[in-house]
Coordinates of N, CA and C and ligand atoms in Angstrom, one line a residue:
M29 N 0.8 -1.4 -0.5 CA -0.1 0.0 -0.3 C 0.6 1.2 0.1
I30 N 0.7 2.1 -0.6 CA 1.1 3.8 -0.5 C 0.9 3.9 0.4
K31 N 2.1 4.8 1.3 CA 1.8 5.1 2.5 C 0.7 6.6 2.2
Q32 N 0.3 7.1 3.6 CA 0.2 8.5 3.5 C 1.2 9.0 3.4
S33 N 1.9 9.1 3.7 CA 3.2 10.7 3.4 C 3.8 10.4 1.8
D34 N 3.2 9.7 1.3 CA 3.8 9.8 -0.1 C 3.1 11.0 -1.0
F35 N 1.8 10.8 -0.4 CA 1.0 12.0 -0.7 C 1.3 13.7 -0.5
I36 N 2.3 14.2 0.4 CA 2.1 15.1 0.6 C 3.9 15.8 0.6
T37 N 3.6 16.8 0.0 CA 5.1 17.3 -0.6 C 5.1 18.5 0.5
S38 N 6.4 18.7 0.6 CA 7.1 19.0 1.7 C 7.0 20.9 1.9
N39 N 6.5 21.1 0.7 CA 6.0 22.4 0.2 C 5.3 23.2 2.1
K40 N 5.5 24.2 2.4 CA 4.9 24.8 3.9 C 3.4 25.4 3.3
S41 N 2.6 25.2 4.1 CA 1.0 25.6 4.3 C 1.4 27.2 4.1
N42 N 0.2 28.0 3.7 CA 0.2 29.3 4.3 C -1.9 29.4 5.2
W43 N -1.9 27.9 5.5 CA -3.0 28.3 6.3 C -2.3 28.6 8.0
C44 N -3.9 29.2 8.9 CA -3.3 29.8 9.9 C -3.1 28.4 10.5
P45 N -2.5 28.3 11.9 CA -2.1 27.3 12.9 C -3.5 26.4 13.0
G46 N -4.0 25.5 12.7 CA -4.6 25.2 13.4 C -5.8 24.7 12.4
C47 N -6.3 25.9 11.4 CA -7.2 25.6 10.5 C -7.9 23.8 10.2
S48 N -9.2 23.6 9.8 CA -9.3 22.7 9.3 C -9.3 22.6 8.3
N49 N -8.8 23.2 7.6 CA -8.5 22.5 5.9 C -6.8 21.4 6.4
F50 N -6.5 21.2 7.5 CA -5.4 20.7 7.3 C -6.2 18.9 7.3
S51 N -7.1 19.5 8.2 CA -7.7 17.5 8.9 C -8.7 17.2 7.2
I52 N -8.8 18.5 6.4 CA -9.3 17.7 5.4 C -8.4 17.4 4.4
R53 N -7.5 17.7 4.3 CA -6.4 17.0 3.4 C -5.9 15.2 4.5
A54 N -5.5 15.6 6.2 CA -4.9 14.4 6.1 C -6.4 13.9 5.9
A55 N -8.1 14.2 6.4 CA -9.0 12.7 5.7 C -8.8 12.3 4.1
L56 N -8.0 13.3 3.5 CA -7.8 12.7 1.7 C -7.2 12.1 1.5
I57 N -5.9 12.1 2.4 CA -4.4 11.7 2.1 C -5.0 9.8 2.6
K58 N -5.5 9.6 3.8 CA -5.9 8.7 4.5 C -7.0 7.6 3.5
A59 N -7.7 8.6 2.6 CA -8.6 7.7 1.9 C -7.3 7.2 0.6
F60 N -7.3 8.5 -0.1 CA -6.1 7.9 -1.3 C -5.3 6.4 -1.0
S61 N -4.5 7.1 0.4 CA -3.7 5.6 0.9 C -4.6 4.1 1.0
E62 N -5.2 4.4 1.4 CA -6.4 3.0 1.6 C -7.0 2.8 0.7
L63 N -7.4 3.3 -0.4 CA -7.9 2.8 -1.8 C -6.0 2.7 -3.2
N64 N -5.5 2.3 -2.2 CA -4.3 2.1 -3.2 C -4.0 2.9 -4.2
L65 N -4.5 3.7 -4.3 CA -4.1 5.3 -5.8 C -2.7 5.1 -5.9
D66 N -2.3 5.4 -6.7 CA -0.6 5.8 -7.5 C -1.2 7.9 -7.5
P67 N 0.1 8.2 -7.0 CA 0.1 9.7 -7.1 C 0.0 10.1 -8.3
H68 N 0.7 9.4 -9.2 CA 0.2 10.1 -10.4 C -0.6 9.2 -11.0
N69 N -1.7 8.9 -10.9 CA -3.0 8.4 -11.4 C -4.3 9.1 -11.0
I70 N -4.2 10.5 -10.1 CA -4.8 11.4 -9.4 C -4.6 13.0 -10.0
A71 N -5.9 13.4 -10.5 CA -5.1 14.8 -10.9 C -6.4 15.4 -9.4
M72 N -5.7 16.9 -9.0 CA -6.3 17.4 -8.4 C -6.6 18.7 -8.9
V73 N -7.4 19.4 -8.8 CA -7.7 20.7 -9.0 C -8.3 21.9 -8.3
F74 N -8.2 23.0 -8.3 CA -8.2 24.1 -7.3 C -8.9 25.3 -8.1
D75 N -9.1 26.2 -7.3 CA -9.4 27.3 -7.6 C -8.8 28.6 -6.7
I76 N -9.2 29.2 -6.7 CA -8.5 30.4 -5.5 C -9.1 30.7 -4.2
G77 N -8.9 30.5 -3.0 CA -9.3 31.0 -1.5 C -8.0 29.7 -1.0
C78 N -9.4 30.2 0.7 CA -7.8 28.8 1.4 C -8.1 28.0 0.5
A79 N -9.5 27.1 0.4 CA -9.1 25.9 0.3 C -8.2 25.4 -0.7
G80 N -8.1 26.4 -1.8 CA -7.8 26.3 -3.2 C -5.7 26.7 -2.7
N81 N -5.2 26.8 -1.7 CA -3.6 27.3 -1.4 C -3.1 25.4 -1.0
A82 N -4.2 24.7 -0.7 CA -3.6 23.4 -0.9 C -3.0 22.7 -2.1
C83 N -3.3 23.6 -3.1 CA -2.3 23.2 -3.8 C -1.2 22.4 -4.5
N84 N -0.5 23.2 -3.6 CA 1.3 22.5 -3.7 C 1.0 21.5 -2.9
L85 N 0.3 21.1 -1.5 CA 0.7 20.5 -0.8 C 0.2 18.4 -1.3
Y86 N 0.1 18.7 -2.1 CA -0.4 17.3 -2.8 C 0.7 16.6 -3.7
N87 N 1.3 15.6 -3.4 CA 1.8 14.9 -4.5 C 1.5 14.5 -5.2
T88 N 0.4 15.0 -6.0 CA -0.1 14.8 -7.8 C -0.1 15.3 -8.1
Y89 N -0.9 15.4 -9.1 CA -0.6 16.1 -10.5 C -2.0 17.4 -9.6
G90 N -1.2 18.1 -10.4 CA -2.3 19.8 -9.8 C -2.7 20.8 -10.5
F91 N -3.0 21.6 -10.1 CA -3.7 22.6 -11.6 C -4.8 23.5 -10.7
H92 N -3.7 24.5 -10.5 CA -5.0 25.7 -9.6 C -5.0 27.3 -10.8
G93 N -6.3 26.8 -10.9 CA -7.3 27.6 -11.8 C -7.9 28.8 -11.0
L94 N -8.7 29.3 -12.3 CA -8.9 30.8 -11.7 C -10.3 30.5 -10.6
H95 N -10.6 31.7 -9.8 CA -11.5 31.3 -9.0 C -12.8 31.3 -9.7
G96 N -13.4 30.0 -9.1 CA -15.3 29.6 -9.6 C -14.6 28.4 -10.7
R97 N -13.8 28.1 -10.7 CA -13.4 27.1 -11.9 C -13.1 26.2 -11.9
T98 N -13.2 26.0 -10.7 CA -12.1 24.6 -10.4 C -13.3 23.0 -11.7
V99 N -14.3 22.9 -11.2 CA -15.3 22.4 -12.0 C -15.7 22.2 -12.9
P100 N -15.3 23.0 -14.4 CA -15.0 22.4 -15.6 C -13.5 22.3 -16.2
L101 N -12.5 22.2 -15.2 CA -11.2 22.2 -15.1 C -11.1 20.7 -15.3
A102 N -11.7 20.5 -14.3 CA -11.8 18.9 -13.6 C -12.6 18.0 -14.4
V103 N -13.6 18.5 -15.1 CA -14.7 17.7 -16.2 C -12.8 17.5 -17.4
G104 N -12.7 18.7 -17.7 CA -11.6 19.0 -18.7 C -10.4 17.9 -18.8
A105 N -10.0 17.5 -17.3 CA -9.1 16.8 -17.2 C -8.8 14.9 -17.8
K106 N -10.6 15.5 -16.9 CA -11.2 13.3 -17.4 C -11.6 13.2 -18.6
L107 N -12.1 14.2 -19.2 CA -12.3 14.1 -20.4 C -10.9 14.0 -21.9
A108 N -9.9 14.5 -20.9 CA -8.1 14.6 -21.3 C -7.8 13.0 -21.6
N109 N -8.0 12.6 -20.1 CA -7.6 10.9 -19.6 C -8.5 10.5 -18.9
N110 N -9.7 9.7 -19.6 CA -10.3 9.2 -18.1 C -9.7 8.1 -17.3
K111 N -8.1 7.9 -17.3 CA -8.2 6.9 -16.2 C -7.5 7.7 -15.2
L112 N -7.8 8.7 -15.0 CA -7.7 9.6 -13.9 C -8.3 9.6 -13.0
V113 N -8.4 9.5 -11.8 CA -9.2 9.5 -10.7 C -8.7 11.3 -10.6
V114 N -10.1 11.6 -10.4 CA -10.1 13.4 -10.8 C -11.0 14.0 -10.1
I115 N -10.1 14.6 -8.6 CA -11.0 15.5 -7.7 C -10.5 17.5 -7.6
G116 N -11.6 18.0 -7.9 CA -11.8 19.1 -7.2 C -12.3 19.7 -6.1
L117 N -11.4 20.5 -5.5 CA -11.4 21.0 -4.4 C -11.8 22.6 -4.6
A118 N -13.0 22.8 -3.9 CA -13.2 24.5 -4.3 C -13.0 24.8 -2.6
G119 N -13.5 26.0 -2.5 CA -14.1 26.6 -1.3 C -15.5 27.0 -1.8
D120 N -16.6 27.0 -0.4 CA -18.0 27.1 -1.2 C -18.1 28.7 -2.1
G121 N -17.4 30.1 -1.9 CA -17.3 30.3 -2.7 C -17.0 30.0 -4.0
G122 N -16.1 29.9 -4.7 CA -15.9 29.1 -5.6 C -17.0 28.3 -6.2
A123 N -17.4 27.7 -5.7 CA -17.9 26.1 -5.9 C -19.5 26.6 -6.2
Y124 N -20.0 27.5 -4.9 CA -21.6 27.6 -5.1 C -21.9 29.4 -5.5
G125 N -20.5 29.9 -5.5 CA -21.1 31.3 -6.2 C -20.4 31.5 -7.7
E126 N -19.7 31.8 -7.5 CA -18.9 32.1 -9.0 C -19.1 31.1 -10.0
G127 N -18.7 29.5 -9.4 CA -18.9 28.4 -10.2 C -20.0 27.9 -10.0
L128 N -21.3 28.1 -10.0 CA -22.3 27.4 -9.5 C -23.1 26.7 -10.7
N129 N -22.7 27.8 -11.9 CA -23.4 26.7 -13.0 C -22.6 25.8 -13.2
H130 N -21.7 25.6 -13.5 CA -20.4 24.6 -13.5 C -20.6 23.1 -12.8
F131 N -21.5 23.4 -11.7 CA -21.5 22.4 -9.7 C -23.3 22.4 -10.4
I132 N -24.0 22.9 -10.9 CA -25.0 21.8 -11.4 C -25.2 21.5 -13.0
E133 N -24.4 21.7 -13.9 CA -24.3 21.3 -15.0 C -23.6 20.1 -14.4
A134 N -22.1 20.0 -14.2 CA -22.1 18.4 -14.0 C -22.1 17.6 -13.2
A135 N -23.3 17.9 -12.3 CA -24.2 17.0 -11.1 C -25.2 16.4 -12.6
R136 N -25.9 17.6 -13.2 CA -27.0 17.2 -14.0 C -25.8 16.3 -15.0
S137 N -24.7 16.2 -15.6 CA -24.3 15.6 -16.4 C -23.8 14.1 -16.1
D138 N -23.7 14.3 -14.9 CA -22.9 13.1 -14.2 C -21.2 12.7 -14.9
F139 N -20.6 13.7 -15.5 CA -19.4 13.7 -15.2 C -18.7 13.0 -13.9
D140 N -17.8 12.0 -14.5 CA -16.9 11.0 -12.7 C -15.7 11.9 -12.6
I141 N -16.1 12.5 -11.7 CA -15.4 13.9 -10.6 C -15.9 13.6 -9.4
T142 N -14.7 14.1 -8.3 CA -15.1 14.1 -7.5 C -15.2 15.3 -6.7
L143 N -16.4 15.8 -6.6 CA -16.0 17.7 -6.3 C -16.1 17.5 -4.1
I144 N -15.0 18.2 -3.9 CA -15.0 18.3 -2.3 C -14.9 19.7 -2.0
V145 N -15.5 20.5 -1.2 CA -15.8 21.8 -1.3 C -15.9 21.9 0.5
S146 N -14.9 22.9 0.8 CA -14.4 23.3 2.0 C -15.2 24.0 2.3
N147 N -16.3 23.7 2.7 CA -17.3 25.0 3.1 C -17.6 25.7 4.3
N148 N -17.0 26.8 4.8 CA -16.9 27.3 5.7 C -17.7 28.4 5.4
K149 N -18.5 28.6 4.4 CA -20.1 29.6 4.6 C -19.3 31.3 4.9
L150 N -17.9 31.0 4.0 CA -17.3 32.6 3.8 C -16.4 33.1 3.1
Y151 N -16.0 34.1 2.8 CA -14.9 34.4 2.0 C -13.6 34.2 2.5
S152 N -12.9 33.3 2.9 CA -11.9 34.0 4.4 C -10.3 34.0 3.6
L153 N -10.5 33.8 2.1 CA -9.1 34.5 2.2 C -9.2 35.8 1.7
T154 N -10.3 36.7 2.0 CA -9.9 38.1 1.5 C -11.1 38.5 2.8
T155 N -10.9 37.6 3.8 CA -11.2 37.8 5.5 C -12.0 38.1 5.9
G156 N -13.1 37.5 5.2 CA -14.2 37.3 6.0 C -16.0 37.7 5.3
Q157 N -16.0 38.0 3.8 CA -17.3 38.5 3.4 C -17.6 37.3 3.2
A158 N -19.7 37.8 3.5 CA -20.6 36.7 3.0 C -20.2 35.6 2.0
S159 N -20.6 34.3 1.8 CA -20.6 34.2 0.8 C -22.0 32.9 0.3
P160 N -22.4 32.4 -0.5 CA -23.6 31.6 -0.5 C -24.5 31.2 0.2
T161 N -23.5 30.3 1.2 CA -23.7 29.0 2.6 C -23.9 30.0 3.2
S162 N -23.5 31.6 3.6 CA -23.7 32.2 4.5 C -25.1 32.5 5.0
E163 N -25.3 32.0 6.3 CA -26.7 32.0 7.2 C -27.3 33.4 7.0
K164 N -29.0 33.6 6.8 CA -30.0 34.7 7.0 C -29.5 35.6 8.3
G165 N -28.9 36.9 8.5 CA -29.4 37.5 9.4 C -27.3 37.7 9.8
I166 N -26.9 36.7 9.5 CA -25.1 36.7 10.0 C -24.8 38.3 9.4
K167 N -23.9 38.5 10.2 CA -23.5 39.8 9.9 C -21.8 39.5 9.7
T168 N -21.1 40.0 8.5 CA -20.1 39.3 7.8 C -19.1 41.3 7.3
K169 N -18.1 41.1 7.0 CA -17.7 42.6 6.2 C -18.4 43.2 5.6
S170 N -18.7 42.3 4.5 CA -19.5 43.0 3.3 C -21.0 43.0 3.6
T171 N -21.2 41.7 4.9 CA -23.2 43.0 5.0 C -23.0 43.3 6.4
P172 N -22.7 44.2 6.8 CA -22.8 44.6 7.9 C -24.4 44.9 8.8
D173 N -25.4 44.6 8.3 CA -26.7 44.7 8.4 C -26.9 43.3 9.0
G174 N -26.6 42.4 8.4 CA -26.9 40.5 8.7 C -27.3 40.4 6.7
V175 N -26.7 39.5 6.8 CA -27.0 39.1 5.0 C -28.7 38.7 4.7
K176 N -28.8 39.4 3.9 CA -30.5 39.6 3.4 C -31.4 38.6 2.9
K177 N -30.9 37.5 2.3 CA -30.9 36.1 1.8 C -30.7 35.1 2.8
T178 N -31.8 33.9 2.1 CA -31.1 32.6 3.0 C -30.3 32.1 2.0
G179 N -29.6 31.4 3.5 CA -28.2 30.6 2.9 C -28.5 29.4 1.5
L180 N -27.3 29.2 0.8 CA -27.8 28.5 0.0 C -27.7 27.1 0.4
N181 N -28.5 26.2 -0.3 CA -28.1 24.9 0.7 C -28.0 23.7 -0.5
P182 N -26.6 23.7 -0.6 CA -25.5 22.8 -1.9 C -26.1 21.3 -1.6
L183 N -26.4 20.5 -0.7 CA -26.8 19.4 -0.8 C -28.5 19.3 -1.5
L184 N -28.9 20.1 -1.2 CA -30.5 20.0 -2.3 C -30.6 20.5 -4.1
M185 N -29.3 21.2 -3.9 CA -28.7 22.2 -5.5 C -28.6 20.3 -5.3
A186 N -27.6 19.7 -5.8 CA -27.1 18.9 -6.2 C -27.9 17.6 -6.4
L187 N -29.3 17.2 -5.4 CA -30.3 15.8 -5.6 C -31.3 16.4 -6.1
S188 N -31.6 18.1 -6.7 CA -32.2 18.6 -7.6 C -31.5 18.5 -8.6
A189 N -30.6 18.7 -8.9 CA -30.0 19.0 -10.2 C -29.2 17.2 -10.8
G190 N -29.8 16.2 -10.0 CA -30.0 15.0 -10.4 C -28.3 14.2 -9.9
A191 N -27.7 14.6 -9.1 CA -26.4 14.4 -8.7 C -26.0 12.8 -8.1
G192 N -25.8 12.2 -8.3 CA -25.8 10.4 -7.9 C -24.8 10.0 -7.1
F193 N -24.1 11.1 -6.1 CA -23.8 10.9 -5.1 C -24.1 12.4 -4.6
V194 N -24.0 12.5 -3.3 CA -24.5 13.5 -2.2 C -24.3 13.0 -0.6
S195 N -23.3 14.3 -0.1 CA -22.4 13.7 0.9 C -22.5 15.0 1.7
R196 N -22.3 14.9 3.1 CA -21.5 15.7 3.9 C -20.5 15.5 4.9
G197 N -19.7 16.4 4.9 CA -18.5 15.8 6.3 C -18.5 16.8 6.6
Y198 N -17.7 16.7 7.8 CA -16.9 17.4 8.9 C -15.6 17.2 9.3
A199 N -14.8 18.6 9.1 CA -13.6 18.3 9.1 C -12.8 17.9 10.0
N200 N -13.9 18.0 11.2 CA -13.0 17.7 12.9 C -13.4 16.1 12.5
E201 N -14.3 15.6 12.2 CA -14.0 13.8 11.7 C -13.7 12.6 11.3
I202 N -12.4 12.9 11.2 CA -11.1 12.4 10.5 C -12.0 11.3 9.5
D203 N -11.7 10.4 10.3 CA -12.3 8.9 10.2 C -13.1 8.7 9.0
H204 N -14.3 9.4 9.9 CA -15.4 9.6 9.2 C -15.4 9.7 7.6
L205 N -15.1 11.2 7.6 CA -14.6 11.9 6.3 C -13.8 11.3 5.1
S206 N -13.1 10.4 5.6 CA -12.0 9.7 5.1 C -12.9 8.6 4.3
E207 N -13.5 7.9 5.3 CA -14.8 7.1 4.8 C -15.4 7.2 3.8
I208 N -15.9 9.1 3.5 CA -16.8 9.7 2.5 C -15.9 9.8 1.0
F209 N -14.6 10.4 1.5 CA -14.0 10.3 0.5 C -14.2 9.0 -0.1
K210 N -13.5 8.3 0.3 CA -13.2 6.7 0.0 C -14.4 6.1 -1.5
K211 N -15.8 6.1 -1.0 CA -16.4 5.7 -1.2 C -17.0 7.3 -2.9
A212 N -16.8 8.0 -2.1 CA -17.0 9.7 -3.1 C -16.5 9.0 -5.0
I213 N -15.2 8.6 -4.2 CA -14.1 8.7 -5.5 C -13.7 7.0 -5.6
S214 N -14.7 6.1 -5.6 CA -15.1 4.9 -6.4 C -16.4 5.1 -6.6
H215 N -16.9 6.3 -6.3 CA -18.2 5.6 -7.4 C -18.1 6.5 -8.6
K216 N -18.8 5.9 -9.8 CA -19.0 6.6 -10.7 C -19.9 7.4 -11.6
G217 N -18.9 8.6 -11.4 CA -20.1 9.6 -11.8 C -19.6 10.7 -10.8
F218 N -20.4 11.9 -10.8 CA -20.3 13.1 -10.7 C -20.8 12.8 -8.7
S219 N -19.8 13.2 -7.6 CA -20.3 13.1 -6.4 C -19.7 14.1 -5.7
L220 N -20.5 14.6 -4.8 CA -20.2 15.5 -4.4 C -20.0 15.6 -2.3
V221 N -19.1 16.3 -2.7 CA -18.5 15.8 -0.5 C -18.5 17.9 -0.5
D222 N -19.6 18.0 0.6 CA -20.0 19.0 1.1 C -19.6 19.3 2.0
V223 N -18.2 20.0 2.8 CA -17.3 19.4 4.0 C -17.8 20.3 5.6
L224 N -17.9 20.2 6.3 CA -18.1 21.7 7.0 C -17.5 22.1 7.5
Q225 N -16.4 22.7 7.5 CA -15.2 23.6 7.8 C -14.8 24.9 8.5
P226 N -14.9 24.8 10.1 CA -14.9 25.9 10.9 C -13.7 26.6 10.5
C227 N -14.2 28.0 10.3 CA -12.9 29.1 9.9 C -12.5 29.3 10.8
I228 N -11.2 28.6 12.0 CA -11.0 29.4 13.3 C -10.7 31.1 13.6
T229 N -10.1 31.1 12.1 CA -10.0 32.9 12.5 C -11.0 33.6 12.6
L230 N -11.8 33.4 10.9 CA -12.5 34.5 11.1 C -14.4 34.4 11.9
D231 N -14.3 32.8 12.0 CA -16.3 32.9 12.4 C -16.4 32.3 13.8
K232 N -16.8 33.3 14.2 CA -16.9 33.0 15.7 C -18.4 32.5 15.9
I233 N -19.1 31.8 14.8 CA -20.7 31.8 14.8 C -20.3 30.4 15.5
N234 N -20.1 30.4 14.1 CA -20.4 28.4 13.5 C -18.6 28.0 14.0
T235 N -18.2 28.0 15.3 CA -17.2 27.6 15.8 C -17.2 25.9 15.7
R236 N -16.1 25.0 16.2 CA -15.9 23.9 16.5 C -16.6 23.8 17.6
E237 N -16.9 24.3 18.8 CA -17.5 24.2 19.6 C -19.2 23.8 19.1
W238 N -19.7 24.6 18.3 CA -20.5 25.0 17.9 C -21.7 23.6 16.3
Y239 N -20.3 23.1 16.1 CA -20.4 22.0 15.2 C -20.7 20.5 15.9
K240 N -19.9 20.6 17.9 CA -20.0 19.9 18.4 C -20.9 19.2 19.1
E241 N -21.8 20.1 19.4 CA -23.0 20.2 19.8 C -24.0 19.9 18.9
R242 N -24.4 19.9 17.7 CA -24.8 19.9 17.0 C -24.6 18.8 16.0
I243 N -23.7 18.3 15.6 CA -23.2 17.4 14.6 C -23.2 15.7 14.8
Y244 N -24.4 14.9 13.9 CA -24.6 13.7 14.3 C -24.2 12.8 13.1
Q245 N -23.9 11.4 13.3 CA -23.6 10.7 11.6 C -25.1 10.0 11.3
L246 N -25.2 9.5 9.9 CA -26.4 9.1 9.9 C -25.7 7.9 10.0
D247 N -26.7 7.2 10.5 CA -26.5 5.3 10.7 C -26.2 4.4 9.7
N248 N -26.3 3.3 10.4 CA -26.4 2.1 8.9 C -28.1 2.4 8.4
K249 N -28.9 2.8 9.1 CA -30.1 2.2 9.2 C -30.6 3.1 7.7
W250 N -29.7 4.0 7.7 CA -30.2 5.1 6.6 C -30.2 4.5 5.5
N251 N -31.7 5.0 4.5 CA -31.7 4.5 3.2 C -31.3 5.1 2.5
N252 N -29.4 4.9 1.4 CA -29.3 6.3 0.8 C -29.8 6.1 -0.4
K253 N -30.8 5.4 -0.6 CA -31.4 5.0 -2.2 C -32.5 5.6 -2.7
D254 N -32.9 6.6 -1.6 CA -34.5 7.7 -1.8 C -34.1 8.7 -1.9
R255 N -34.1 9.3 -3.4 CA -34.0 10.3 -3.3 C -35.0 11.5 -3.0
N256 N -36.3 11.2 -3.0 CA -36.9 12.0 -2.0 C -36.5 12.3 -0.2
K257 N -36.5 11.6 0.3 CA -36.1 11.0 1.7 C -35.1 11.9 1.9
A258 N -34.0 11.9 0.7 CA -32.0 12.5 0.8 C -32.8 13.9 0.6
I259 N -34.0 14.5 -0.3 CA -34.1 15.9 -0.1 C -34.5 16.3 1.1
I260 N -35.3 15.7 1.8 CA -35.6 15.8 3.3 C -35.0 15.8 4.0
K261 N -33.9 15.3 4.4 CA -33.1 15.1 5.1 C -32.0 16.1 4.9
V262 N -31.3 16.3 4.0 CA -30.8 17.6 3.5 C -31.0 18.8 4.3
Q263 N -31.9 19.0 4.8 CA -32.3 20.6 5.4 C -32.3 20.7 6.2
E264 N -32.1 18.9 7.3 CA -32.1 19.5 8.7 C -31.3 20.3 8.9
W265 N -31.3 20.7 9.6 CA -30.1 21.8 9.9 C -31.0 23.3 11.8
G266 N -30.2 23.1 12.4 CA -29.6 23.6 13.3 C -29.4 23.0 15.1
D267 N -30.8 22.6 15.7 CA -30.4 21.8 16.6 C -29.6 20.9 16.9
K268 N -29.6 19.7 15.4 CA -29.1 18.8 14.8 C -28.7 19.0 13.4
I269 N -27.5 18.6 13.2 CA -27.2 18.2 11.9 C -26.3 17.3 11.1
P270 N -27.0 16.5 10.4 CA -26.3 14.9 10.0 C -25.4 14.8 9.4
I271 N -24.5 14.1 9.2 CA -23.4 14.1 8.3 C -23.4 12.8 7.6
G272 N -23.1 12.4 6.2 CA -23.0 11.2 6.0 C -23.4 11.3 4.6
I273 N -23.9 9.9 4.2 CA -24.1 9.8 2.8 C -25.3 10.2 2.6
F274 N -25.8 10.6 2.1 CA -26.9 11.2 1.8 C -28.2 10.5 0.7
F275 N -27.1 10.3 -0.3 CA -27.6 10.2 -1.8 C -26.6 9.4 -2.1
K276 N -27.4 7.7 -2.8 CA -25.9 6.9 -3.6 C -26.9 6.6 -4.8
G277 N -26.5 6.9 -6.0 CA -28.0 6.2 -7.0 C -27.7 5.2 -7.3
K278 N -26.4 4.3 -7.3 CA -25.9 3.4 -8.3 C -24.7 2.1 -7.5
Ligands
LIG301 FE1 -8.2 28.4 7.7 FE2 -9.7 30.3 8.2 FE3 -7.3 30.5 8.2 FE4 -8.6 30.3 6.2 S1 -8.8 32.3 7.3 S2 -6.7 29.8 6.2 S3 -10.0 29.3 6.0 S4 -8.5 29.5 9.7

């Protein structure tokens, strides 16, 4: 088996100390290793943002593209060489804001890529503006009177667009997240892993403690073959927040 350390470069990260993007990387290289993938058979695509700054931290093929363009670049890589395992790793701003139409089209078209979204509900690299997933009423630098719109639910959108694999993980539950990654990568078709990733520097509301009180894992009684039930389940948000694979179509 290829060791986890084989997937990491010696480059230094510019993430804040303790950033949960480190946990996402730990979960992903664990998945790569346990799937026994070769680094040269993996292409990873990133865009601009804190999540995108992981580009030189993985010892795989990597492409650091324009903001919001993770999905089309990932689709292009897959079309050019369908033997590659292609992973797009974006933030919530790039994936669900600037790249929203790409996201919907990839889900509809069922391109065989895995989209991982490091979702901290903020534009963090630019120091904390509201993103599409920011919740209504939240005050940020760009919304001093509070966000006026309802936060976008990306899982609901993916299910509505026909995506065949829809899941949510939590950055600080590494083993659970890694298991989701393994199943998403093994899925033939478009797979979404939305990862709740508290920004420890800028977010004083959706903190680790906040999530810790609310997160729970879907148990093995959950039937992930029922899209309509998944559509209801992904809307559970508040005192309890489910994580796991909500829908896997084939
Ligand atoms: Fe991580 Fe937030 Fe720092 Fe960005 S600003 S590196 S998301 S802790």
